[in-house]
Coordinates of C-alpha atoms in Angstrom, one line a residue:
M107 CA 58.2 153.2 136.8
R108 CA 57.2 150.2 134.1
Y109 CA 57.2 153.2 131.1
C110 CA 60.2 154.4 132.4
T111 CA 61.6 151.4 131.9
I112 CA 59.9 150.9 128.6
F113 CA 61.3 154.3 127.7
K114 CA 64.9 153.2 127.6
L115 CA 64.2 150.4 126.2
L116 CA 62.9 152.3 123.0
F117 CA 65.3 154.7 123.5
C118 CA 69.0 152.0 123.3
S119 CA 66.8 149.7 120.4
V120 CA 66.9 153.8 118.5
V121 CA 70.3 154.3 118.9
A122 CA 71.6 150.3 118.5
V123 CA 69.7 151.0 115.0
A124 CA 71.0 154.4 114.3
I125 CA 74.6 153.0 115.0
F126 CA 74.1 149.8 113.1
A127 CA 72.7 151.9 109.7
C128 CA 75.5 154.6 110.4
R129 CA 78.8 150.8 110.7
L130 CA 76.3 149.5 107.2
V131 CA 77.1 152.9 105.6
A132 CA 80.5 153.2 105.8
A133 CA 81.1 149.5 104.8
H134 CA 79.0 149.3 102.0
P135 CA 79.0 153.2 101.1
H136 CA 76.1 154.1 97.7
P137 CA 77.8 154.2 94.8
H138 CA 76.4 157.7 93.7
L139 CA 77.3 158.8 97.5
Q140 CA 81.7 158.2 96.0
P141 CA 84.0 161.4 95.3
R142 CA 84.2 161.4 92.3
P143 CA 88.1 162.1 90.5
V144 CA 88.3 165.7 88.9
I145 CA 89.0 164.8 85.3
V146 CA 91.2 167.1 84.0
P147 CA 91.2 167.8 80.3
E148 CA 93.8 168.6 77.8
S149 CA 95.8 171.3 76.9
E150 CA 96.0 172.1 73.9
P151 CA 99.5 172.6 71.5
T152 CA 100.7 175.5 72.4
I153 CA 100.7 177.7 69.4
Q154 CA 104.7 178.7 68.2
L155 CA 104.4 180.7 65.6
Q156 CA 101.5 182.7 64.1
V157 CA 100.5 182.7 60.8
V158 CA 99.2 185.4 58.4
T159 CA 98.0 185.2 54.8
E160 CA 95.2 187.0 52.4
E161 CA 92.6 186.0 50.0
W162 CA 94.3 185.4 47.1
V163 CA 93.1 182.1 44.6
P164 CA 94.4 180.0 43.6
Y165 CA 97.6 180.1 45.9
N166 CA 96.3 180.8 49.7
F167 CA 92.3 181.2 50.1
T168 CA 89.7 180.4 52.7
N169 CA 87.3 176.5 50.7
E170 CA 83.6 176.5 51.2
Q171 CA 84.8 174.1 54.4
G172 CA 86.0 177.5 55.8
Q173 CA 89.7 176.3 56.2
V174 CA 92.1 177.8 54.3
D175 CA 93.8 176.0 51.2
G176 CA 95.0 176.7 48.1
R177 CA 98.4 175.2 46.4
A178 CA 100.4 177.8 48.3
T179 CA 99.1 177.1 51.9
Q180 CA 99.1 173.4 50.9
K181 CA 102.8 173.7 50.7
V182 CA 103.4 175.9 53.6
R183 CA 101.4 173.0 55.9
E184 CA 103.6 170.8 55.0
V185 CA 107.2 172.9 55.6
L186 CA 105.7 173.7 58.7
D187 CA 105.1 170.1 59.8
A188 CA 108.1 169.0 58.7
A189 CA 109.7 171.4 60.4
G190 CA 108.2 170.0 63.7
I191 CA 106.8 173.8 64.5
S192 CA 103.3 173.8 65.6
Y193 CA 101.2 176.6 64.5
E194 CA 98.1 178.3 63.4
I195 CA 97.1 179.7 60.0
L196 CA 94.9 183.5 60.2
V197 CA 93.2 184.8 57.2
F198 CA 93.0 188.9 56.9
P199 CA 92.6 191.3 54.4
W200 CA 96.6 192.0 52.9
T201 CA 97.4 196.0 55.3
R202 CA 95.9 194.0 58.4
A203 CA 98.1 190.6 57.7
M204 CA 101.0 193.0 56.5
K205 CA 100.9 195.1 59.7
I206 CA 100.4 191.6 61.7
A207 CA 103.2 190.5 61.1
Q208 CA 105.1 193.6 60.9
T209 CA 104.3 194.1 64.9
Q210 CA 104.1 191.2 66.7
P211 CA 106.8 188.9 67.8
N212 CA 106.3 185.0 66.2
T213 CA 104.4 185.6 63.1
M214 CA 105.0 184.3 59.6
I215 CA 103.3 185.8 56.2
Y216 CA 102.6 184.1 52.6
S217 CA 103.0 184.1 50.2
I218 CA 104.4 187.8 49.9
F219 CA 107.0 188.4 47.5
R220 CA 110.8 190.0 48.4
T221 CA 111.1 193.8 47.3
P222 CA 114.0 195.9 48.1
D223 CA 111.5 198.0 49.9
R224 CA 110.4 195.0 52.8
E225 CA 113.9 193.7 52.4
A226 CA 114.6 195.3 56.0
R227 CA 111.1 194.5 57.6
F228 CA 111.3 190.4 57.3
E229 CA 113.4 187.6 57.7
W230 CA 112.4 185.4 54.8
A231 CA 112.8 182.1 53.5
C232 CA 112.6 181.5 49.5
P233 CA 111.7 180.6 47.2
L234 CA 107.4 180.0 47.7
L235 CA 106.6 180.3 44.3
R236 CA 107.7 179.4 41.7
P237 CA 107.8 184.0 38.8
V238 CA 105.2 184.7 37.9
K239 CA 103.8 187.1 35.2
E240 CA 101.0 189.6 35.4
H241 CA 99.1 190.9 33.2
L242 CA 96.7 194.0 32.9
F243 CA 93.8 192.3 31.5
R244 CA 90.5 193.5 30.1
L245 CA 86.4 192.2 29.0
A246 CA 87.5 190.4 25.4
T247 CA 84.1 192.3 24.4
R248 CA 86.6 196.2 25.1
N249 CA 87.8 196.6 22.0
D250 CA 88.1 200.3 22.1
I251 CA 91.1 199.2 24.9
Q252 CA 94.6 199.7 23.4
V253 CA 97.5 200.4 25.0
E254 CA 101.6 199.3 24.2
S255 CA 102.8 200.0 27.6
L256 CA 102.2 200.6 30.7
D257 CA 102.3 204.2 30.8
D258 CA 99.5 204.5 28.5
A259 CA 98.1 203.0 31.1
K260 CA 97.4 205.2 32.8
R261 CA 94.3 206.9 31.2
Y262 CA 92.1 204.0 32.4
I263 CA 91.2 202.6 35.9
I264 CA 93.2 200.1 37.2
A265 CA 91.5 196.9 39.7
L266 CA 93.8 196.0 42.8
V267 CA 94.4 195.3 45.9
R268 CA 95.2 197.7 48.5
G269 CA 98.8 197.7 49.9
S270 CA 99.9 194.5 47.6
V271 CA 103.2 193.8 46.4
T272 CA 101.6 196.0 42.5
H273 CA 99.9 198.4 44.1
E274 CA 103.6 199.4 45.2
Y275 CA 105.2 198.5 41.6
L276 CA 102.7 201.5 40.6
R277 CA 103.2 203.7 42.7
A278 CA 106.0 203.5 42.4
R279 CA 105.1 204.2 38.4
G280 CA 103.3 206.9 38.7
F281 CA 100.0 205.5 39.7
K282 CA 97.1 207.2 41.9
G283 CA 94.6 205.6 43.9
G284 CA 92.0 207.5 43.4
V285 CA 92.8 208.9 40.0
N286 CA 93.9 205.4 38.1
L287 CA 93.8 203.0 40.7
D288 CA 90.4 201.4 42.6
L289 CA 92.0 200.1 45.3
S290 CA 90.5 196.9 47.0
A291 CA 90.5 195.2 50.7
D292 CA 88.4 192.2 48.9
P293 CA 90.6 190.3 46.6
S294 CA 86.8 189.2 45.6
S295 CA 86.1 192.0 44.1
L296 CA 88.0 193.0 41.6
V297 CA 86.7 190.8 39.3
K298 CA 83.6 191.7 39.4
K299 CA 83.9 195.8 39.1
L300 CA 85.7 194.2 36.2
L301 CA 83.2 192.0 34.6
A302 CA 80.6 195.0 35.7
G303 CA 82.5 198.3 33.9
R304 CA 83.5 199.1 36.2
V305 CA 87.5 199.0 36.0
D306 CA 88.8 199.0 32.9
F307 CA 92.0 196.6 33.8
L308 CA 92.8 193.5 36.8
M309 CA 95.3 193.8 37.0
T310 CA 97.4 190.2 37.9
T311 CA 98.4 186.0 36.8
E312 CA 96.7 183.9 34.7
F313 CA 96.4 182.0 37.3
T314 CA 94.2 184.2 40.0
I315 CA 91.6 185.5 37.1
Y316 CA 91.3 182.8 35.6
E317 CA 89.9 181.0 39.7
A318 CA 88.9 184.1 39.9
L319 CA 86.4 184.0 37.6
R320 CA 85.7 179.9 38.0
L321 CA 84.4 180.2 41.9
I322 CA 81.7 182.8 40.4
E323 CA 80.7 180.1 37.0
E324 CA 81.8 183.0 34.2
P325 CA 84.3 181.3 31.7
Y326 CA 88.3 182.3 30.8
E327 CA 87.3 183.0 27.7
V328 CA 85.0 186.5 29.0
V329 CA 88.8 188.9 29.9
T330 CA 91.5 189.0 27.8
S331 CA 95.4 190.0 28.5
A332 CA 96.0 193.5 26.8
L333 CA 99.8 193.9 28.3
E334 CA 102.1 191.8 29.5
V335 CA 103.3 193.9 32.3
R336 CA 106.4 192.8 33.6
D337 CA 108.4 189.7 33.9
R338 CA 108.2 189.1 37.9
S339 CA 111.5 186.0 37.8
G340 CA 113.9 189.0 39.6
E341 CA 110.7 189.0 42.5
R342 CA 110.3 185.5 44.6
A343 CA 106.8 184.6 46.7
C344 CA 108.6 184.1 50.1
L345 CA 107.5 183.7 54.2
A346 CA 108.6 186.0 56.2
F347 CA 109.0 186.3 59.2
N348 CA 108.8 189.1 62.3
P349 CA 112.6 190.1 62.5
D350 CA 111.7 188.9 66.0
T351 CA 111.0 185.4 65.7
D352 CA 112.2 182.5 67.2
S353 CA 115.6 182.6 65.5
Q354 CA 115.7 178.5 66.2
I355 CA 111.5 178.6 64.3
I356 CA 113.1 180.3 61.6
D357 CA 116.2 178.4 61.2
K358 CA 114.0 175.5 61.6
V359 CA 111.6 176.1 58.6
R360 CA 114.2 177.7 56.6
R361 CA 115.8 173.8 56.5
A362 CA 112.8 172.3 56.2
L363 CA 111.4 174.9 53.0
A364 CA 115.3 174.6 51.2
D365 CA 114.6 170.2 51.6
H366 CA 111.0 170.4 50.2
N367 CA 112.2 173.0 47.1
R368 CA 115.0 169.9 46.7
S369 CA 112.3 167.8 46.6
Y370 CA 109.6 168.8 45.0
I371 CA 108.2 170.4 42.1
G372 CA 107.0 173.9 43.5
P373 CA 103.3 175.1 43.6

């Protein structure tokens, strides 16, 4: 009987201690056991406009830090920022950039020349760049090359970017890929082909060939202009939008570009 009483007392004591402990934990919970607040990450801003371009020094190109840079790119950023448009700039080979711009809504492409053939494919905002002159550049040591007209150049091989406005221009004048045109998707390869003697001419602007040579640490004096091909004053480098781009975005960019052109001297 005495053992039974002792057992009951012990059992009651254990239960009392357990109840006390539970109440103590409830009143003073351990900090590590408290529920933690759920942290919801801030959502990234919605991209209103996809912007595509190509490698075309010194106007638009990827710099050593992996950022899209260049004289035209800087102006594009300033214009889009002034318009209050959130955007992302992506660099592709020219033919792919053109395909994206023509097939994906809310897409803008630069620097693109406004030609009659391209007119109906896009909505336009102009000008982005001032008119530039193009030349047929040869190696300064190639005195054997003599041309007095563009037709004379058909006897030689010209390097240029596939699908570019220069490609369209020469093709319309009887030049053919694999015959007198060496076409490439990589603009940086063109000057290397010229220096290696794989082609006879590089058709481009003075700014572009100067920068292309500088990037590979070659002096500008290794090339010379054999012929000024044309003054492209009638063809302006612009911004072009997929026709299904939000009309309010296009209007904002056009106004911001017009304001920028009134306030600054272009690239």
